[in-house]
Amino acid sequence: MTRRRFKTALALSGGSARALAHLGILQELQDSNIQIDMIVGTSMGAILGGLYASYGDAEIVIQKMRELLASELFLQTVAIASEDVPSALPDSFLHRFVWLFRRGIYYTHSMTRPTLVAEETYAQIMTDLIPDCDIEELKIPFAAVTVDILTGEEVVLTTGSLRKAVSASAALPGILPAVELNGRSLVDGGWVDNVPVAPAIALGAHFVIAADASWDLRDMGPLPTTAIENLFRCNQITRVTLDHHRRSFADVLLIPRLGTFYWADFQDMDRCLPAGRNVTKKNLDYIKRKRRHRKYRSIWGRIHPARSTDWLHPFVVL
């Protein structure tokens, strides 16, 4: 069989429970016969993208996620980060974190151990969910984006253990343990590249569909009233601005409309799936048209990447 030159990549963002909308996007792309030749994911996007690259079927991935989200171990783990939080608070990570900080929950735990979730617990969750295989063996080429917490470098994992790569990409600092790999201490890639379009281009993609399910400025709630709230809000503004920059290099950007949605509402998958499907279905004609245009510009993949070099930014590929 002749290997196709032109490559379409799917870049999946983080976003905790909100990123479950990626499953709806995968469903719609699959049902519409939109061929995906590469997946690059960050955080929850790496988890879902890694599973899809392994099984090649959105329905199997959805079933795997349902089994995980219903498991006692996962429910107990999520409870650690959302214990006793009143439901009346705005549905944003910022407000929940500030409330927990005030209660002393994060302060108490962070002074007695390096992460809120034990390494053994995190390893067991990933063992139950992610196949024990190498990235090179997957049905679809895959990469996971991480950050080296020692050097600050963006590290893109394209070889080796799928489970270890996904675990590193999803290791939320302070909550989940870092993953040691090749002398590096790797954590959640969302802190530097939450919508990994540039790595997809660098790895050979000519056309990139990006899905961003993370929070936006409009999800941040009312203006802060305390010093600590101001600090966290400005940090969130920095991350959102960086996300907008990273995703701007995509050929097509899909943003599921989830509204106010608590980051730990993992039991609300059935709300996320339609959001992902709807935004994809709405943009199917645009995706096909843009992909045809990119094929022409790249001479069916003979020229790469057929765009300016403005998208470049430094990262390490392993």
Coordinates of C-alpha atoms in Angstrom, one line a residue:
M1 CA 0.0 0.0 0.0
T2 CA 1.3 3.5 -0.9
R3 CA 1.9 5.7 2.0
R4 CA 0.1 9.0 1.7
R5 CA 2.2 12.1 1.7
F6 CA -0.3 14.6 2.9
K7 CA -0.9 14.4 6.7
T8 CA -3.8 15.7 8.7
A9 CA -3.2 16.1 12.5
L10 CA -5.5 16.5 15.4
A11 CA -4.2 18.7 18.3
L12 CA -6.2 18.1 21.5
S13 CA -6.0 20.5 24.4
G14 CA -6.2 19.9 28.1
G15 CA -9.1 21.1 30.2
S16 CA -9.7 18.4 32.8
A17 CA -13.4 17.3 32.6
R18 CA -14.2 19.9 29.9
A19 CA -11.8 18.0 27.6
L20 CA -14.2 15.1 27.5
A21 CA -15.8 17.1 24.7
H22 CA -12.9 15.8 22.5
L23 CA -14.7 12.4 22.5
G24 CA -17.6 14.0 20.7
I25 CA -15.2 15.6 18.2
L26 CA -13.5 12.2 17.6
Q27 CA -17.0 10.6 17.1
E28 CA -18.0 13.1 14.5
L29 CA -14.7 13.1 12.6
Q30 CA -14.8 9.3 12.5
D31 CA -18.5 9.2 11.4
S32 CA -17.7 11.8 8.7
N33 CA -14.7 9.8 7.4
I34 CA -12.2 12.6 8.1
Q35 CA -8.9 10.7 8.1
I36 CA -6.6 11.6 11.0
D37 CA -2.9 10.8 10.3
M38 CA -1.5 12.0 13.6
I39 CA -2.7 13.0 17.1
V40 CA -0.8 15.4 19.4
G41 CA -2.3 15.9 22.9
T42 CA -1.7 17.8 26.1
S43 CA -3.0 16.6 29.5
M44 CA -6.5 15.2 29.2
G45 CA -6.1 15.6 25.4
A46 CA -3.1 13.3 25.6
I47 CA -5.1 10.7 27.5
L48 CA -8.0 10.7 25.1
G49 CA -5.7 11.1 22.0
G50 CA -3.4 8.3 23.2
L51 CA -6.4 6.0 23.7
Y52 CA -7.8 6.8 20.2
A53 CA -4.4 6.3 18.6
S54 CA -4.3 2.9 20.3
Y55 CA -7.8 1.6 19.6
G56 CA -8.7 3.6 16.5
D57 CA -12.4 3.7 17.5
A58 CA -14.1 6.5 19.4
E59 CA -16.8 4.2 20.9
I60 CA -14.1 2.0 22.5
V61 CA -12.4 5.1 24.0
I62 CA -15.7 6.4 25.3
Q63 CA -16.4 3.0 27.0
K64 CA -12.9 2.9 28.5
M65 CA -13.5 6.4 29.9
R66 CA -16.9 5.5 31.3
E67 CA -15.4 2.5 33.1
L68 CA -12.6 4.7 34.6
L69 CA -14.9 7.6 35.7
A70 CA -17.2 5.1 37.5
S71 CA -14.3 3.4 39.3
E72 CA -14.0 3.8 43.1
L73 CA -10.3 4.7 42.8
F74 CA -10.9 7.5 40.3
L75 CA -13.8 8.9 42.3
Q76 CA -11.7 8.9 45.5
T77 CA -8.8 10.6 43.7
V78 CA -11.0 13.4 42.3
A79 CA -12.5 14.0 45.7
I80 CA -9.1 14.9 47.1
A81 CA -9.0 18.0 44.9
S82 CA -12.7 19.0 45.3
E83 CA -13.5 18.0 48.9
D84 CA -16.3 20.0 50.6
V85 CA -16.4 22.6 47.9
P86 CA -19.9 24.3 47.9
S87 CA -21.8 23.9 44.6
A88 CA -22.8 27.6 44.7
L89 CA -19.2 28.7 43.7
P90 CA -18.6 29.8 40.1
D91 CA -17.7 26.8 37.9
S92 CA -14.0 27.6 37.4
F93 CA -10.8 26.1 38.6
L94 CA -9.7 29.6 39.9
H95 CA -12.6 30.1 42.3
R96 CA -12.5 26.5 43.5
F97 CA -8.8 26.7 44.2
V98 CA -9.1 30.0 46.0
W99 CA -11.9 28.6 48.2
L100 CA -9.8 25.5 49.1
F101 CA -6.8 27.7 49.7
R102 CA -8.8 29.8 52.2
R103 CA -10.0 26.7 54.0
G104 CA -6.4 25.6 54.3
I105 CA -6.9 22.3 52.5
Y106 CA -4.2 22.9 49.8
Y107 CA -1.9 24.7 52.3
T108 CA -2.0 21.8 54.8
H109 CA -1.4 19.1 52.2
S110 CA 1.2 21.0 50.3
M111 CA 3.3 21.5 53.4
T112 CA 3.4 17.8 54.3
R113 CA 3.8 16.0 50.9
P114 CA 4.9 16.9 47.4
T115 CA 1.6 16.1 45.7
L116 CA -2.0 15.6 46.8
V117 CA -2.4 12.3 45.0
A118 CA 0.1 9.5 45.9
E119 CA 2.3 8.2 43.2
E120 CA 1.0 4.7 43.7
T121 CA -2.6 5.8 43.2
Y122 CA -1.8 7.7 40.0
A123 CA 0.2 4.8 38.6
Q124 CA -2.7 2.4 39.3
I125 CA -5.2 4.7 37.5
M126 CA -3.0 4.9 34.5
T127 CA -2.4 1.2 34.5
D128 CA -6.1 0.5 34.5
L129 CA -6.7 3.0 31.6
I130 CA -3.7 3.2 29.3
P131 CA -2.5 0.1 27.3
D132 CA 1.0 -1.1 28.1
C133 CA 2.6 -0.5 24.7
D134 CA 5.1 1.7 22.9
I135 CA 4.0 4.8 21.0
E136 CA 5.7 3.4 17.9
E137 CA 3.2 0.5 17.9
L138 CA 0.0 2.6 17.8
K139 CA -2.5 2.5 14.9
I140 CA -2.1 6.3 14.5
P141 CA 1.1 8.3 15.1
F142 CA 0.9 10.0 18.5
A143 CA 2.8 12.6 20.6
A144 CA 2.2 13.8 24.1
V145 CA 3.3 17.3 25.3
T146 CA 5.0 17.7 28.7
V147 CA 7.0 20.3 30.6
D148 CA 10.4 19.6 32.2
I149 CA 9.8 21.1 35.6
L150 CA 13.6 21.5 36.2
T151 CA 14.5 23.3 33.0
G152 CA 11.1 24.7 31.9
E153 CA 11.5 23.2 28.4
E154 CA 8.5 21.9 26.5
V155 CA 9.2 18.2 25.8
V156 CA 7.3 16.3 23.1
L157 CA 7.2 12.5 23.6
T158 CA 7.0 10.6 20.4
T159 CA 8.6 7.2 21.3
G160 CA 8.7 4.8 24.2
S161 CA 6.0 3.9 26.7
L162 CA 2.5 5.3 25.9
R163 CA 1.5 4.9 29.5
K164 CA 4.5 6.9 30.8
A165 CA 4.1 9.6 28.1
V166 CA 0.4 10.1 28.9
S167 CA 1.0 10.0 32.6
A168 CA 3.7 12.8 32.3
S169 CA 1.5 14.9 30.0
A170 CA -1.4 14.8 32.5
A171 CA 0.6 15.2 35.7
L172 CA -1.0 18.4 37.1
P173 CA 1.8 20.0 39.2
G174 CA 1.2 19.8 43.0
I175 CA -1.8 17.5 42.5
L176 CA -0.3 14.6 40.5
P177 CA 3.3 13.3 40.7
A178 CA 5.9 14.2 38.1
V179 CA 7.1 11.4 35.8
E180 CA 10.9 10.7 35.7
L181 CA 12.1 10.0 32.1
N182 CA 15.6 10.2 30.6
G183 CA 16.8 12.3 33.5
R184 CA 13.9 14.7 33.2
S185 CA 11.1 15.4 35.7
L186 CA 8.0 15.9 33.5
V187 CA 4.6 17.4 34.3
D188 CA 1.4 18.6 32.6
G189 CA 2.2 20.2 29.2
G190 CA -0.7 22.6 29.5
W191 CA 1.4 25.1 31.4
V192 CA 3.3 26.0 28.2
D193 CA 1.4 24.5 25.3
N194 CA -2.2 23.6 26.0
V195 CA -3.2 23.5 22.3
P196 CA -0.2 21.7 20.7
V197 CA -0.5 22.8 17.1
A198 CA 3.2 23.8 16.6
P199 CA 4.5 20.3 17.6
A200 CA 2.1 18.7 15.2
I201 CA 3.4 20.9 12.3
A202 CA 7.0 20.1 13.4
L203 CA 6.3 16.4 13.4
G204 CA 5.1 16.5 9.8
A205 CA 1.5 17.6 9.7
H206 CA 0.4 19.7 6.7
F207 CA -3.1 20.4 8.0
V208 CA -4.0 20.7 11.7
I209 CA -7.4 20.6 13.3
A210 CA -7.1 21.9 16.8
A211 CA -9.7 21.3 19.6
D212 CA -9.6 23.6 22.6
A213 CA -11.9 22.7 25.5
S214 CA -10.0 24.8 28.1
W215 CA -11.3 27.8 30.1
D216 CA -11.6 31.2 28.4
L217 CA -11.6 34.6 30.0
R218 CA -15.4 34.7 30.0
D219 CA -15.4 31.6 32.2
M220 CA -13.4 33.3 35.0
G221 CA -16.4 34.8 36.9
P222 CA -16.7 38.2 38.6
L223 CA -13.8 40.5 39.4
P224 CA -11.6 39.4 42.3
T225 CA -12.1 41.0 45.7
T226 CA -8.9 39.8 47.5
A227 CA -5.2 39.9 46.9
I228 CA -4.9 36.1 46.4
E229 CA -7.8 36.2 44.0
N230 CA -6.1 38.9 42.0
L231 CA -2.9 36.9 41.9
F232 CA -4.6 33.7 40.6
R233 CA -6.7 35.6 38.1
C234 CA -3.7 37.2 36.5
N235 CA -2.0 33.8 36.3
Q236 CA -5.1 32.5 34.6
I237 CA -5.1 35.4 32.1
T238 CA -1.5 34.6 31.2
R239 CA -2.4 31.0 30.5
V240 CA -5.4 31.9 28.4
T241 CA -3.4 34.4 26.4
L242 CA -0.7 31.8 25.8
D243 CA -3.4 29.3 24.7
H244 CA -4.7 31.8 22.2
H245 CA -1.3 32.2 20.8
R246 CA -0.6 28.5 20.5
R247 CA -3.9 27.6 18.9
S248 CA -3.6 30.5 16.3
F249 CA -1.4 28.3 14.1
A250 CA -4.2 25.8 13.5
D251 CA -5.9 25.5 10.1
V252 CA -9.2 24.8 11.8
L253 CA -10.0 25.6 15.5
L254 CA -12.9 23.8 17.2
I255 CA -14.1 25.2 20.5
P256 CA -16.9 23.2 22.1
R257 CA -19.5 25.4 23.8
L258 CA -19.7 24.1 27.4
G259 CA -20.5 27.3 29.3
T260 CA -19.8 27.2 33.0
F261 CA -18.5 23.8 33.7
Y262 CA -16.7 22.7 36.8
W263 CA -13.2 21.3 36.0
A264 CA -13.9 18.1 38.1
D265 CA -17.4 17.3 36.7
F266 CA -16.1 14.1 35.2
Q267 CA -19.5 12.4 35.7
D268 CA -21.1 14.8 33.2
M269 CA -19.6 13.2 30.1
D270 CA -23.0 13.0 28.4
R271 CA -23.1 16.8 28.4
C272 CA -19.6 17.0 26.8
L273 CA -20.2 14.6 24.0
P274 CA -22.9 16.6 22.2
A275 CA -20.9 19.8 22.5
G276 CA -18.0 18.1 20.8
R277 CA -20.2 16.6 18.1
N278 CA -22.1 19.8 17.4
V279 CA -19.1 22.1 16.9
T280 CA -17.5 19.5 14.6
K281 CA -20.6 18.9 12.6
K282 CA -21.1 22.7 12.2
N283 CA -17.6 23.0 10.8
L284 CA -17.4 19.9 8.6
D285 CA -17.7 21.8 5.3
Y286 CA -15.1 24.3 6.5
I287 CA -12.7 21.5 7.5
K288 CA -13.0 19.8 4.1
R289 CA -12.6 23.1 2.2
K290 CA -9.6 24.2 4.2
R291 CA -8.0 20.8 3.9
R292 CA -8.4 20.9 0.1
H293 CA -6.8 24.3 0.1
R294 CA -3.8 23.1 2.2
K295 CA -3.4 20.1 -0.1
Y296 CA -3.0 22.4 -3.1
R297 CA -0.6 24.7 -1.3
S298 CA 1.6 21.8 -0.2
I299 CA 1.3 20.0 -3.6
W300 CA -0.4 17.1 -2.0
G301 CA 2.2 16.9 0.8
R302 CA 5.3 17.2 -1.2
I303 CA 6.2 20.6 0.4
H304 CA 6.2 20.9 4.1
P305 CA 4.8 22.8 5.9
A306 CA 3.7 25.2 3.1
R307 CA 3.3 28.1 5.6
S308 CA 5.6 30.8 7.1
T309 CA 7.9 30.0 9.9
D310 CA 6.0 32.2 12.4
W311 CA 4.6 29.1 14.1
L312 CA 8.0 28.0 15.3
H313 CA 8.8 27.9 19.0
P314 CA 11.4 25.9 20.9
F315 CA 10.7 22.4 22.2
V316 CA 12.5 19.1 22.7
V317 CA 11.3 16.0 20.8
L318 CA 12.0 12.6 22.4

